[in-house]
Amino acid sequence: MSLDTQLDLWEVFIQSKSGLPYIHAGSVHASDNKMALQNARDIYTRRGEGTSIWVMPSKYIVASNPDDNDMLFDPSNDKVYRHPTFYVMPEGAKNI
Amino acid sequence: MHNEHSDTHFQTRIDNGEHIEAKDYMPENYRKHLIRQMSQHAHSEVIGMQPEGNWITRAPSLRAKQILLAKIQDEGGHGLYLYSAAETLGVSRVEFIQQLQSGKAKYSSIFNYPALNWADVGAIGWLVDGAAIVNQVSLQRTSYGPYSRAMVRICKEESFHQRQGYEIMAKMMKGTKDQQAMAQDAMNRWWWPALMMFGPHDTDSPHSSDAVKWKIKRETNDELRQKFIDKTIPQAELIGLTVPDDKIKLDEKTGHYKIGPINWDEFYRVIAGNGPCNKQRLDHHIKFHEEGSWVRDAAVAYKQKHSTKELQTV
């Protein structure tokens, strides 16, 4: 018997209604695509929580490092020209 | 620049009401506390399937059987949400299972009591799930993100569990004298263990203070227990059940019920492994885990065969 008998880890993403984004729901253990999808269905959508499921092996997720947050998510407030309010519209301009 | 890897910075984030995520810095003891609490919580959901599972084949109607099956399936699901949330802390599922089976990790002591008859299924849903809900509602605001999200999901599903239990009790209290006596007997046996589910008094609780400081726990054992008592006593009275405590008194000033002393000797005896069913619960888990190993082996073999094929076609 293999040492780790608990199969591979997969991340589960669920779309609750068509048109909405897929949201991370949690993870499941499974040995292949089909089992991962079936387990995700059984564990995360017993009460109509979703209309569609994505599963992917957790090992393929690349996550940012919290230590880099300052650099990655700096709002660049000096670049005010990114916001629509930066621009001066002629007096009386409508629908813009 | 602030030092993101300091306990002071961590505590500031907690105090600001931020959630902590898996890759964020956390003090080693915060991680340890969560691993212990979350795995214990997951184990409790899974072991908690046993006392009720005992009654699936003997449920008194098809309706009751369907409900019980759905409830037990939920408990299994809750265990899996919690294991996957706990795994984000860097412990593998296989380690959690080993810790449970070796007795190193605990599960809620309440599941070391037997479900002797159908009224017990009602009492478990109403009192045991009821106590668990009070705790879990509070834990929705816990500071660790994956734990908090699992709790939100669990709370959405859990209220059906309590209501189905209370319905069983209410039905029996409207039934024959024998049925009423069964319901009262179940109440007598489950009331005190349900109160013990919240853990020792705040003054005697070894893990409480750090857990509150880190906002892992948002309310103390005694605060949560009091909420449960205040909710449950009127529910018992409404259907004609007597709470097995002759010292119960409603404090008119505070609006809270005061109860008699809890038998903590019993609590510690059961935690130490000397409850009515400790051995049975673990033996059962180990037996089915081992008997299911061929399924896991087959799944792995199928995957290996499949991935070799994929390689050949590339």
Coordinates of C-alpha atoms in Angstrom, one line a residue:
Chain A
M1 CA 0.0 0.0 0.0
S2 CA 1.2 3.5 -0.8
L3 CA 2.4 5.7 2.0
D4 CA -0.2 8.5 1.4
T5 CA -3.5 6.8 0.8
Q6 CA -5.5 10.0 0.6
L7 CA -5.1 10.6 -3.2
D8 CA -4.3 14.0 -4.8
L9 CA -5.6 17.4 -3.7
W10 CA -7.8 19.3 -6.1
E11 CA -9.3 22.8 -5.8
V12 CA -12.9 23.3 -6.5
F13 CA -14.5 26.4 -8.1
I14 CA -18.3 26.8 -8.3
Q15 CA -20.4 29.1 -10.5
S16 CA -23.6 29.6 -8.6
K17 CA -25.6 31.0 -11.5
S18 CA -24.9 31.4 -15.2
G19 CA -23.1 34.6 -15.9
L20 CA -21.5 34.9 -12.5
P21 CA -17.8 34.3 -11.8
Y22 CA -16.5 30.9 -10.6
I23 CA -15.7 31.2 -6.9
H24 CA -13.3 29.0 -4.9
A25 CA -15.3 26.7 -2.6
G26 CA -12.7 24.4 -1.1
S27 CA -10.8 21.3 -2.0
V28 CA -11.3 17.6 -2.5
H29 CA -9.2 14.5 -2.7
A30 CA -9.4 12.4 -5.9
S31 CA -7.2 10.3 -8.1
D32 CA -8.5 11.4 -11.5
N33 CA -10.6 14.1 -13.3
K34 CA -13.8 12.2 -13.1
M35 CA -13.5 11.4 -9.4
A36 CA -12.5 15.0 -8.6
L37 CA -15.6 16.3 -10.4
Q38 CA -17.9 13.7 -8.7
N39 CA -16.5 14.4 -5.3
A40 CA -16.8 18.2 -5.8
R41 CA -20.4 17.7 -6.8
D42 CA -21.2 15.5 -3.8
I43 CA -19.3 17.7 -1.2
Y44 CA -20.0 21.2 -2.4
T45 CA -23.3 21.3 -4.3
R46 CA -25.9 19.2 -2.4
R47 CA -28.4 22.0 -2.3
G48 CA -28.3 23.6 -5.7
E49 CA -25.3 25.8 -4.8
G50 CA -24.0 25.6 -8.4
T51 CA -24.8 25.3 -12.0
S52 CA -21.2 24.6 -13.0
I53 CA -18.0 23.3 -11.4
W54 CA -14.3 23.6 -12.2
V55 CA -11.7 21.3 -10.5
M56 CA -8.0 21.6 -10.9
P57 CA -5.0 19.9 -9.2
S58 CA -3.9 22.1 -6.4
K59 CA -0.3 21.7 -7.3
Y60 CA -0.9 23.8 -10.5
I61 CA -2.1 26.8 -8.5
V62 CA 0.5 29.6 -8.4
A63 CA -0.2 32.0 -5.6
S64 CA 1.3 35.4 -4.9
N65 CA 3.5 35.8 -1.8
P66 CA 1.9 37.9 0.9
D67 CA 5.4 39.5 1.5
D68 CA 5.1 41.0 -2.0
N69 CA 1.8 42.7 -1.3
D70 CA 3.1 46.2 -1.0
M71 CA 4.8 46.0 -4.3
L72 CA 2.1 44.0 -6.2
F73 CA -0.9 45.8 -5.0
D74 CA 0.4 49.4 -4.8
P75 CA -2.6 51.4 -6.0
S76 CA -0.4 53.7 -8.0
N77 CA -2.2 56.7 -6.7
D78 CA 0.3 58.9 -8.5
K79 CA -1.3 57.8 -11.8
V80 CA -4.5 59.7 -11.4
Y81 CA -5.0 59.8 -15.1
R82 CA -6.3 56.2 -14.8
H83 CA -9.5 57.5 -13.3
P84 CA -12.3 59.0 -15.3
T85 CA -12.6 62.0 -12.9
F86 CA -9.1 63.2 -14.0
Y87 CA -10.4 64.5 -17.3
V88 CA -12.1 67.9 -17.7
M89 CA -15.3 67.8 -19.8
P90 CA -16.6 70.8 -21.7
E91 CA -19.5 72.6 -19.9
G92 CA -22.8 71.1 -21.0
A93 CA -21.4 67.7 -22.3
K94 CA -24.0 65.0 -21.7
N95 CA -23.9 61.2 -21.5
I96 CA -20.2 61.0 -21.0
Chain B
M1 CA 8.7 49.6 6.7
H2 CA 6.8 47.3 9.1
N3 CA 8.0 43.8 9.7
E4 CA 5.4 41.5 8.3
H5 CA 6.9 38.5 10.1
S6 CA 6.5 39.8 13.6
D7 CA 4.0 38.8 16.2
T8 CA 3.2 42.4 16.8
H9 CA 2.3 43.0 13.2
F10 CA 0.2 39.8 13.3
Q11 CA -1.7 41.0 16.4
T12 CA -2.3 44.4 14.8
R13 CA -3.9 42.7 11.8
I14 CA -6.1 40.5 14.1
D15 CA -7.1 43.6 16.1
N16 CA -8.0 45.4 12.9
G17 CA -10.4 42.6 12.1
E18 CA -8.4 41.2 9.2
H19 CA -8.5 37.6 8.2
I20 CA -5.4 35.5 8.1
E21 CA -4.8 33.4 5.0
A22 CA -2.8 30.2 4.6
K23 CA 0.4 31.8 3.3
D24 CA 0.3 34.8 5.7
Y25 CA 2.7 35.0 8.6
M26 CA 1.3 33.5 11.7
P27 CA 2.9 32.7 15.1
E28 CA 3.7 29.1 15.5
N29 CA 1.3 28.7 18.4
Y30 CA -1.6 30.2 16.4
R31 CA -0.9 27.6 13.7
K32 CA -0.7 24.8 16.3
H33 CA -3.9 25.9 18.0
L34 CA -5.8 26.0 14.7
I35 CA -4.4 22.6 13.7
R36 CA -5.6 21.1 16.9
Q37 CA -9.0 22.8 16.9
M38 CA -9.9 22.4 13.3
S39 CA -8.8 18.7 13.1
Q40 CA -10.7 18.0 16.3
H41 CA -13.7 19.7 14.7
A42 CA -13.4 17.6 11.5
H43 CA -12.9 14.4 13.4
S44 CA -16.1 15.2 15.4
E45 CA -18.1 15.6 12.3
V46 CA -16.9 12.2 10.9
I47 CA -17.1 10.3 14.2
G48 CA -20.5 11.9 14.8
M49 CA -21.9 10.0 11.8
Q50 CA -21.7 6.8 13.9
P51 CA -24.3 7.2 16.7
E52 CA -26.9 8.1 14.1
G53 CA -25.7 5.7 11.4
N54 CA -26.7 3.0 13.9
W55 CA -30.4 4.0 13.3
I56 CA -30.6 4.2 9.5
T57 CA -31.8 0.7 9.1
R58 CA -34.2 1.0 12.0
A59 CA -35.8 4.4 11.2
P60 CA -39.5 4.2 11.9
S61 CA -40.6 5.5 8.5
L62 CA -39.3 6.0 5.0
R63 CA -39.5 9.8 5.6
A64 CA -37.4 9.5 8.7
K65 CA -34.9 7.3 7.0
Q66 CA -34.4 9.7 4.1
I67 CA -33.9 12.6 6.5
L68 CA -31.4 10.7 8.6
L69 CA -29.4 9.6 5.5
A70 CA -29.3 13.3 4.3
K71 CA -28.2 14.5 7.7
I72 CA -25.5 11.9 8.0
Q73 CA -24.3 12.7 4.5
D74 CA -24.1 16.4 5.5
E75 CA -21.9 15.5 8.6
G76 CA -19.5 13.6 6.3
G77 CA -19.4 16.7 4.0
H78 CA -18.8 19.0 7.0
G79 CA -15.9 16.8 8.0
L80 CA -14.4 17.1 4.5
Y81 CA -14.8 20.9 4.4
L82 CA -13.0 21.1 7.7
Y83 CA -10.2 18.7 6.7
S84 CA -9.6 20.6 3.5
A85 CA -9.5 23.9 5.4
A86 CA -7.2 22.4 8.0
E87 CA -4.9 21.0 5.3
T88 CA -4.1 24.6 4.3
L89 CA -2.0 24.8 7.5
G90 CA 0.5 22.3 6.1
V91 CA -0.7 19.0 7.6
S92 CA -1.8 16.3 5.2
R93 CA -5.0 14.4 5.4
V94 CA -3.2 11.1 6.0
E95 CA -1.5 12.7 9.1
F96 CA -4.9 13.8 10.5
I97 CA -6.4 10.4 10.0
Q98 CA -3.4 8.8 11.7
Q99 CA -3.7 11.2 14.7
L100 CA -7.3 10.4 15.0
Q101 CA -6.8 6.7 14.9
S102 CA -3.8 6.6 17.2
G103 CA -5.8 8.7 19.8
K104 CA -3.4 11.6 19.6
A105 CA -6.1 13.9 18.2
K106 CA -9.5 14.1 20.0
Y107 CA -13.0 14.5 18.8
S108 CA -16.0 15.8 20.7
S109 CA -16.7 13.7 23.7
I110 CA -20.4 13.7 23.1
F111 CA -20.0 11.0 20.4
N112 CA -18.7 8.6 23.0
Y113 CA -22.3 8.2 24.3
P114 CA -24.5 5.6 22.7
A115 CA -27.8 6.3 20.7
L116 CA -29.9 3.7 22.5
N117 CA -33.3 4.3 20.8
W118 CA -35.1 6.4 18.3
A119 CA -35.7 9.2 20.8
D120 CA -31.9 9.6 21.0
V121 CA -31.8 10.4 17.3
G122 CA -34.2 13.3 18.1
A123 CA -32.2 14.4 21.1
I124 CA -28.9 14.3 19.2
G125 CA -30.3 16.5 16.4
W126 CA -32.0 18.9 18.8
L127 CA -29.4 19.1 21.6
V128 CA -26.1 18.0 20.1
D129 CA -26.5 19.7 16.8
G130 CA -28.1 22.6 18.6
A131 CA -25.1 23.1 20.8
A132 CA -22.8 22.7 17.8
I133 CA -24.7 25.4 15.9
V134 CA -24.2 27.9 18.7
N135 CA -20.5 27.3 18.6
Q136 CA -20.3 27.3 14.8
V137 CA -22.3 30.5 14.3
S138 CA -19.8 32.2 16.5
L139 CA -16.9 30.6 14.6
Q140 CA -18.1 32.0 11.3
R141 CA -16.2 35.2 12.5
T142 CA -13.0 33.3 13.4
S143 CA -9.8 35.0 12.2
Y144 CA -8.5 32.2 10.0
G145 CA -10.0 32.6 6.5
P146 CA -10.3 29.0 5.4
Y147 CA -11.9 28.0 8.8
S148 CA -14.3 30.9 8.7
R149 CA -15.4 30.1 5.1
A150 CA -15.9 26.4 6.0
M151 CA -18.0 27.5 9.0
V152 CA -20.3 29.8 6.9
R153 CA -20.9 26.8 4.6
I154 CA -21.6 24.5 7.5
C155 CA -24.0 26.9 9.2
K156 CA -26.1 27.2 6.1
E157 CA -26.7 23.4 6.2
E158 CA -26.8 22.8 9.9
S159 CA -30.1 24.3 10.9
F160 CA -32.1 21.6 9.2
H161 CA -30.3 19.1 11.5
Q162 CA -31.5 20.8 14.6
R163 CA -35.1 21.3 13.4
Q164 CA -35.5 17.6 12.3
G165 CA -34.3 16.6 15.8
Y166 CA -36.7 18.9 17.6
E167 CA -39.6 17.7 15.3
I168 CA -38.9 14.1 16.4
M169 CA -39.0 15.1 20.1
A170 CA -42.2 17.2 19.6
K171 CA -43.9 14.3 17.8
M172 CA -42.9 11.8 20.6
M173 CA -44.2 14.2 23.2
K174 CA -47.6 14.2 21.4
G175 CA -47.6 10.4 21.3
T176 CA -48.3 7.6 23.8
K177 CA -47.2 7.6 27.4
D178 CA -44.4 5.2 26.4
Q179 CA -43.2 7.5 23.7
Q180 CA -43.2 10.5 26.0
A181 CA -41.2 8.6 28.5
M182 CA -38.7 7.6 25.8
A183 CA -38.3 11.3 24.8
Q184 CA -37.9 12.4 28.4
D185 CA -35.3 9.6 29.0
A186 CA -33.3 10.7 26.0
M187 CA -33.5 14.3 27.3
N188 CA -32.2 13.2 30.7
R189 CA -29.3 11.4 29.2
W190 CA -28.2 14.0 26.5
W191 CA -28.8 17.3 28.4
W192 CA -25.7 17.3 30.5
P193 CA -23.3 15.9 27.9
A194 CA -24.6 18.6 25.5
L195 CA -23.7 21.3 28.0
M196 CA -20.3 19.8 28.4
M197 CA -19.7 20.2 24.6
F198 CA -18.8 23.8 25.2
G199 CA -15.8 22.7 27.2
P200 CA -14.6 23.6 30.7
H201 CA -15.6 26.8 32.5
D202 CA -13.6 29.9 31.3
T203 CA -11.6 29.8 34.6
D204 CA -10.5 26.3 33.9
S205 CA -10.0 26.3 30.2
P206 CA -6.3 25.9 29.3
H207 CA -6.5 27.1 25.6
S208 CA -9.1 29.8 25.9
S209 CA -7.1 33.0 26.5
D210 CA -4.8 32.9 23.5
A211 CA -7.7 31.7 21.3
V212 CA -9.7 34.8 22.3
K213 CA -6.8 37.1 21.9
W214 CA -6.1 35.8 18.4
K215 CA -9.9 35.8 17.6
I216 CA -9.9 32.1 16.8
K217 CA -12.6 31.9 19.3
R218 CA -14.9 35.0 19.3
E219 CA -16.8 34.0 22.4
T220 CA -15.8 32.1 25.5
N221 CA -17.0 28.6 26.5
D222 CA -19.3 29.9 29.2
E223 CA -20.8 32.7 27.0
L224 CA -21.6 30.1 24.3
R225 CA -23.0 27.6 26.8
Q226 CA -25.3 30.3 28.2
K227 CA -26.6 31.1 24.8
F228 CA -27.5 27.5 24.3
I229 CA -29.1 27.1 27.7
D230 CA -31.3 30.3 27.1
K231 CA -32.4 29.1 23.7
T232 CA -33.1 25.5 24.7
I233 CA -34.9 25.6 28.0
P234 CA -38.0 27.3 26.5
Q235 CA -38.0 24.8 23.6
A236 CA -38.0 21.9 26.1
E237 CA -40.9 23.5 28.1
L238 CA -42.9 24.2 25.0
I239 CA -43.2 20.5 24.1
G240 CA -43.5 19.4 27.8
L241 CA -40.0 18.0 28.4
T242 CA -38.4 18.5 31.8
V243 CA -34.9 19.7 31.9
P244 CA -33.1 17.3 34.3
D245 CA -31.7 19.9 36.6
D246 CA -33.7 20.9 39.7
K247 CA -31.6 24.0 40.3
I248 CA -32.6 25.7 37.1
K249 CA -33.8 29.3 37.7
L250 CA -34.5 32.2 35.4
D251 CA -32.7 35.3 36.6
E252 CA -35.3 38.0 36.0
K253 CA -32.7 40.7 36.1
T254 CA -30.4 39.4 33.4
G255 CA -32.9 37.3 31.5
H256 CA -30.5 34.3 31.7
Y257 CA -31.2 30.9 33.1
K258 CA -28.9 29.7 36.0
I259 CA -28.2 26.0 36.0
G260 CA -26.9 23.6 38.7
P261 CA -23.3 22.4 38.8
I262 CA -21.9 20.4 35.8
N263 CA -20.3 17.1 36.6
W264 CA -16.8 17.8 35.3
D265 CA -15.5 14.5 36.6
E266 CA -17.6 12.7 34.0
F267 CA -16.4 15.1 31.3
Y268 CA -12.7 14.4 32.0
R269 CA -13.4 10.7 32.4
V270 CA -14.9 10.5 28.9
I271 CA -12.2 12.7 27.4
A272 CA -9.6 10.4 28.9
G273 CA -11.1 7.5 26.9
N274 CA -13.4 6.0 29.5
G275 CA -16.8 7.0 28.1
P276 CA -19.3 4.3 27.1
C277 CA -18.3 4.1 23.4
N278 CA -14.7 5.5 23.0
K279 CA -13.2 2.2 21.9
Q280 CA -16.2 1.3 19.7
R281 CA -16.0 4.6 17.8
L282 CA -12.3 4.3 17.0
D283 CA -12.4 0.6 16.2
H284 CA -15.2 1.3 13.8
H285 CA -13.3 4.1 12.1
I286 CA -10.1 2.0 11.8
K287 CA -12.0 -1.1 10.5
F288 CA -13.8 0.8 7.7
H289 CA -10.7 2.8 6.9
E290 CA -8.8 -0.5 6.4
E291 CA -11.5 -2.3 4.6
G292 CA -11.7 0.6 2.2
S293 CA -8.0 0.6 1.3
W294 CA -8.6 -1.5 -1.8
V295 CA -10.8 1.3 -3.2
R296 CA -8.0 3.8 -2.7
D297 CA -5.5 1.4 -4.2
A298 CA -7.7 0.8 -7.2
A299 CA -8.1 4.5 -7.7
V300 CA -4.4 5.1 -7.6
A301 CA -3.8 2.1 -10.0
Y302 CA -6.4 3.5 -12.4
K303 CA -4.7 6.9 -12.3
Q304 CA -1.3 5.4 -13.0
K305 CA -2.5 3.4 -15.9
H306 CA -4.3 6.5 -17.2
S307 CA -1.3 8.8 -17.0
T308 CA 1.0 6.2 -18.7
K309 CA -1.5 6.2 -21.6
E310 CA -1.4 9.9 -21.8
L311 CA 2.3 10.0 -21.9
Q312 CA 2.3 7.4 -24.8
T313 CA 0.0 9.5 -26.9
V314 CA 2.1 12.6 -26.6

